mmCIF file of C-alpha atoms in Angstrom:
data_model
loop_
_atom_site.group_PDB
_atom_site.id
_atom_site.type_symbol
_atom_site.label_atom_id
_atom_site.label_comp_id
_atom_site.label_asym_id
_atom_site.label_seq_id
_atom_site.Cartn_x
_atom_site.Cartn_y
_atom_site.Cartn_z
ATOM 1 C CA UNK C 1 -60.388 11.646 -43.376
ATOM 2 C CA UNK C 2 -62.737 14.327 -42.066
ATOM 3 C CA UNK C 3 -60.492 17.153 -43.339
ATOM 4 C CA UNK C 4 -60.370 15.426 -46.844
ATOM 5 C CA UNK C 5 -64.217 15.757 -46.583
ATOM 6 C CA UNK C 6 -64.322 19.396 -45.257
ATOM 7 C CA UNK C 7 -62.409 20.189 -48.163
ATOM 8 C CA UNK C 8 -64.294 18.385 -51.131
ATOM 9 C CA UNK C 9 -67.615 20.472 -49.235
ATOM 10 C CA UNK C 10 -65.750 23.635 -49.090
ATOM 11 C CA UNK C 11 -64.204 23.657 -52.532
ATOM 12 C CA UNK C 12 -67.970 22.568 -53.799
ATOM 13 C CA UNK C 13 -69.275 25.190 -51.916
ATOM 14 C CA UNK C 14 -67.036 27.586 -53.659
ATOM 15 C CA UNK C 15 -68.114 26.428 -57.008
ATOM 16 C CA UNK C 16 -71.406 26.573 -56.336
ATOM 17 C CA UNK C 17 -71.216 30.237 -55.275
ATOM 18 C CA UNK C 18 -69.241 30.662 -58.433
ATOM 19 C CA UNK C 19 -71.937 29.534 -60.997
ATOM 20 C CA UNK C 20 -74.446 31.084 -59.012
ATOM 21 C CA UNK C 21 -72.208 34.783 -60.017
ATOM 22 C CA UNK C 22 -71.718 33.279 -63.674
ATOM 23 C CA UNK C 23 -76.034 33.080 -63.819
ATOM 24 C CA UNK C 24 -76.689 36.231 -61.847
ATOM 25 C CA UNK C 25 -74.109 37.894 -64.618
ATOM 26 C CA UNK C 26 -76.422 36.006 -67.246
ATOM 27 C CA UNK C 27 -79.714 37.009 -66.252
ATOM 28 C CA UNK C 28 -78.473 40.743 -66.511
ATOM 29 C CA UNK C 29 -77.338 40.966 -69.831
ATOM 30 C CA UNK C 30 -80.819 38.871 -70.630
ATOM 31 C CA UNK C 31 -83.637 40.956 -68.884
ATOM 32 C CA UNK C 32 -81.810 43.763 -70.996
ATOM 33 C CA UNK C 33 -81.936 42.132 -74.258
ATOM 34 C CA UNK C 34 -85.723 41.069 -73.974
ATOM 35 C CA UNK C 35 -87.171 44.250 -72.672
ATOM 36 C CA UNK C 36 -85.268 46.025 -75.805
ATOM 37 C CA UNK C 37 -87.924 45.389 -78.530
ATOM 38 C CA UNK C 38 -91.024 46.695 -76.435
ATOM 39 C CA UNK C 39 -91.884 48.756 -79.322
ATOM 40 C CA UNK C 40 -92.987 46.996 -82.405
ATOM 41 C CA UNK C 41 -92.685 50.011 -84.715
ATOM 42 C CA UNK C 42 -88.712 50.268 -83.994
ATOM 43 C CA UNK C 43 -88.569 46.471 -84.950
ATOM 44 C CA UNK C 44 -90.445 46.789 -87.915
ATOM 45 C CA UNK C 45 -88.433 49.642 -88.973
ATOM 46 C CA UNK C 46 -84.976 47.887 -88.035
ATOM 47 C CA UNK C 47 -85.924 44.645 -90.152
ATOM 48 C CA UNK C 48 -86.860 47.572 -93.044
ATOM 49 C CA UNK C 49 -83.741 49.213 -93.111
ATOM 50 C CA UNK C 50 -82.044 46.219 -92.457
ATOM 51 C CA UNK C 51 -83.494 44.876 -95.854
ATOM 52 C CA UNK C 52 -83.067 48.248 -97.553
ATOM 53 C CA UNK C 53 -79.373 48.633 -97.034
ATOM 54 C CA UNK C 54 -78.987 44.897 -97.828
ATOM 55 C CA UNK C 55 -80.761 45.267 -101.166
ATOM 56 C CA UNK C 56 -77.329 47.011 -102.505
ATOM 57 C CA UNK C 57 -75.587 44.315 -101.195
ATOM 58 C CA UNK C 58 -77.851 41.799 -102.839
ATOM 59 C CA UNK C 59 -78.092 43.213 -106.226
ATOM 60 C CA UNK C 60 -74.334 42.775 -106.166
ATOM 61 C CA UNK C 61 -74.009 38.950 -104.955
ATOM 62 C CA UNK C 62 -76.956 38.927 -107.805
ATOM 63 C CA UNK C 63 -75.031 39.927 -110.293
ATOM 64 C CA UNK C 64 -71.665 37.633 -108.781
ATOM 65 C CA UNK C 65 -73.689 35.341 -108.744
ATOM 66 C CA UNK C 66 -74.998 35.328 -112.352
ATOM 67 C CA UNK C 67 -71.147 35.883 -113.494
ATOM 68 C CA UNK C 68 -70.484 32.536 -112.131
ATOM 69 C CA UNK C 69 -73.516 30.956 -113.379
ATOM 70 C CA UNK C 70 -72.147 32.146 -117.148
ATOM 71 C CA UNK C 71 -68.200 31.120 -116.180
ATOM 72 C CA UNK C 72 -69.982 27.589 -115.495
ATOM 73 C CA UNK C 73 -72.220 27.227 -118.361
ATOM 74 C CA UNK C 74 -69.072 28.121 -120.407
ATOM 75 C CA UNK C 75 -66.811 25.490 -118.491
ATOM 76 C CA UNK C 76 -69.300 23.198 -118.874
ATOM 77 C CA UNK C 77 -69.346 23.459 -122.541
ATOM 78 C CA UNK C 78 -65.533 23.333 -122.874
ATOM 79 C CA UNK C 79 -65.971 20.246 -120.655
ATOM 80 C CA UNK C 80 -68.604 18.162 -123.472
ATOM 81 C CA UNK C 81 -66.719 19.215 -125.548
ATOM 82 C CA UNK C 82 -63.330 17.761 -124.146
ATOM 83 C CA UNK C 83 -65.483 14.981 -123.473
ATOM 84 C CA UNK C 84 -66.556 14.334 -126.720
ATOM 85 C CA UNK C 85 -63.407 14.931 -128.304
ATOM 86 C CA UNK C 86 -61.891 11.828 -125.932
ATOM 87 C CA UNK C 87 -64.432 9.762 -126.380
ATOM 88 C CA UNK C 88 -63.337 9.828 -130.307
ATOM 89 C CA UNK C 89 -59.740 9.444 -129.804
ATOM 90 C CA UNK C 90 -60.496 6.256 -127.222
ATOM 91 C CA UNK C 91 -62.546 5.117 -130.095
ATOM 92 C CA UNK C 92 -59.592 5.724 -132.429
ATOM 93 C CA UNK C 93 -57.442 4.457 -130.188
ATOM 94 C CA UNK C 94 -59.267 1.226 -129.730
ATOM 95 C CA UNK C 95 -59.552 0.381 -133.193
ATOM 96 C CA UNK C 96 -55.951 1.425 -133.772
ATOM 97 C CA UNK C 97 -54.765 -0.987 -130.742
ATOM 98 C CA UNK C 98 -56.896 -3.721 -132.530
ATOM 99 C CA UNK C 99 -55.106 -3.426 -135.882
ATOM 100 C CA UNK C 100 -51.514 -2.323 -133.983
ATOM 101 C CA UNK C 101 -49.505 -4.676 -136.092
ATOM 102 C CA UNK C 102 -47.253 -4.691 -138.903
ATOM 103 C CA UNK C 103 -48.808 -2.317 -141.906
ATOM 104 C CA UNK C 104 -45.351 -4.077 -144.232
ATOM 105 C CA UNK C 105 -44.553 -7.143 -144.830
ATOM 106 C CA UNK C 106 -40.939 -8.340 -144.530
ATOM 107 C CA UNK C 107 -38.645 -7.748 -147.152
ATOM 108 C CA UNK C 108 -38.157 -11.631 -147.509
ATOM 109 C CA UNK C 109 -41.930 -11.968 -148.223
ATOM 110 C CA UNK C 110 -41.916 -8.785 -150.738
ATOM 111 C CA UNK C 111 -38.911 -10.371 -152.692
ATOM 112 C CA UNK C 112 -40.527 -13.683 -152.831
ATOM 113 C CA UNK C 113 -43.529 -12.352 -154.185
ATOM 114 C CA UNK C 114 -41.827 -10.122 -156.622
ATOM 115 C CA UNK C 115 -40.045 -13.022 -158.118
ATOM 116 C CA UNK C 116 -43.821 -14.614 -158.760
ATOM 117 C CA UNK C 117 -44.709 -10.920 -160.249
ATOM 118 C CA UNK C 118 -47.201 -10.191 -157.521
ATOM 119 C CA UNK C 119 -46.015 -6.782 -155.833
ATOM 120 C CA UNK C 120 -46.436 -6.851 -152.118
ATOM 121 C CA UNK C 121 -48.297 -3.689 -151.931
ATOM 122 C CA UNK C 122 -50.734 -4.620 -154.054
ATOM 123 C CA UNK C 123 -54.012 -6.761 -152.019
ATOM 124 C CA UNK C 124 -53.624 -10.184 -153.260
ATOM 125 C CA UNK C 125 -56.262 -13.165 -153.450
ATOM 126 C CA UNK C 126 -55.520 -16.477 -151.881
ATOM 127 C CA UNK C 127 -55.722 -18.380 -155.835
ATOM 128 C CA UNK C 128 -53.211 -16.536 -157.160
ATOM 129 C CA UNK C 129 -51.019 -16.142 -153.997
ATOM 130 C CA UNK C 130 -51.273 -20.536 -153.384
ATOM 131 C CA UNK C 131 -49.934 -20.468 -157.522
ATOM 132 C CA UNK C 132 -47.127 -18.567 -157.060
ATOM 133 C CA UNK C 133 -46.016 -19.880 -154.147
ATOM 134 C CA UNK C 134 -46.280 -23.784 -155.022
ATOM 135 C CA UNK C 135 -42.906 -24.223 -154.628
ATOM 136 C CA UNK C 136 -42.349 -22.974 -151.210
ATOM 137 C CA UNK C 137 -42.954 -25.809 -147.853
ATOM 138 C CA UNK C 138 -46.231 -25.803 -145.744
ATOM 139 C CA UNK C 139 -44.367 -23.645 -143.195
ATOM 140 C CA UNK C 140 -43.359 -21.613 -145.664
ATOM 141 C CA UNK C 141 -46.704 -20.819 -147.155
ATOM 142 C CA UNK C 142 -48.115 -20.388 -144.093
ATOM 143 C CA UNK C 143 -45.887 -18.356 -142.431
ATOM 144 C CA UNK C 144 -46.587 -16.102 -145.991
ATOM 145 C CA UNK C 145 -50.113 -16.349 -145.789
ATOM 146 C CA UNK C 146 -49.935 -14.969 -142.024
ATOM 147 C CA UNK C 147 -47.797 -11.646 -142.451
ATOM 148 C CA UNK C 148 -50.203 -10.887 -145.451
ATOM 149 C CA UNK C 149 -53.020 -11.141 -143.510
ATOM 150 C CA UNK C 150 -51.655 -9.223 -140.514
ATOM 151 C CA UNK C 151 -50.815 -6.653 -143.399
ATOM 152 C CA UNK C 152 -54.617 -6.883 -144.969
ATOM 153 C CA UNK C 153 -53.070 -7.758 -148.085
ATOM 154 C CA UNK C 154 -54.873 -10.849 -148.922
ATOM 155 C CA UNK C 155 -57.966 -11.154 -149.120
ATOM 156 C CA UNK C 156 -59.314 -14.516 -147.676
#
């Protein structure tokens, strides 16, 4: 047990020793670094050409920058304008969903009308459309009355 001790103190030991190297090494490179700008001249002069030769470099991100701005502004109009555009075909489409039935009516109704001399494509009122068919059944009439106003052509 006392060897399994010595060793935990001598391995610590060692690792102390090593951080102490690792801040020694540390504190060299920093006592260099903060002794460096003594002179404020040389600083003031660094941060001045410093912001010279990055005045180049920012008139060109400027003028990236501004090329973008336009490639958005046009993107952005292409976009209202898509926008708009489906807005008026979901508004077309709605109203087309809504009235998504038969524009005809059957053959059977066209022929039935025909032989009362009302043509079928013609919009029909409900007096005239209850005399000629007067001799069909209730179903019948009904079932009549129905396609043509599914069709819109009878008025009510």
């Amino acid at each position: 047990m006392e060897l399994n001790v010595t060793e935990t103190l001598q391995a610590l030991q060692n690792a102390m020793a090593e951080v102490l190297t690792a801040v020694r090494a540390l504190e060299s490179r920093l006592i260099p670094a903060e002794a460096a700008p003594t002179d404020a001249a040389e600083g003031e002069v660094a941060k001045i050409t410093a912001s010279v030769e990055g005045g180049t470099g920012s008139l060109a991100q400027h003028s990236v920058a501004l090329a973008l701005e336009e490639r958005a502004a046009g993107v952005e109009q292409r976009l209202k304008a898509a926008e708009s555009a489906l807005a008026s075909l979901e508004a077309s489409s709605n109203t087309t969903k809504s009235l998504g039935v038969r524009k005809t009516l059957p053959v059977a109704t066209v022929q039935l009308l025909a032989k009362q001399g009302i043509e079928g494509g013609d919009i029909v009122d409900v007096k005239s459309l209850d005399a000629a068919l007067a001799g069909l059944s209730v179903e019948h009439r009904i079932a009549v009355k129905s396609q043509m106003l599914r069709t819109g052509t009878l008025t009510p």
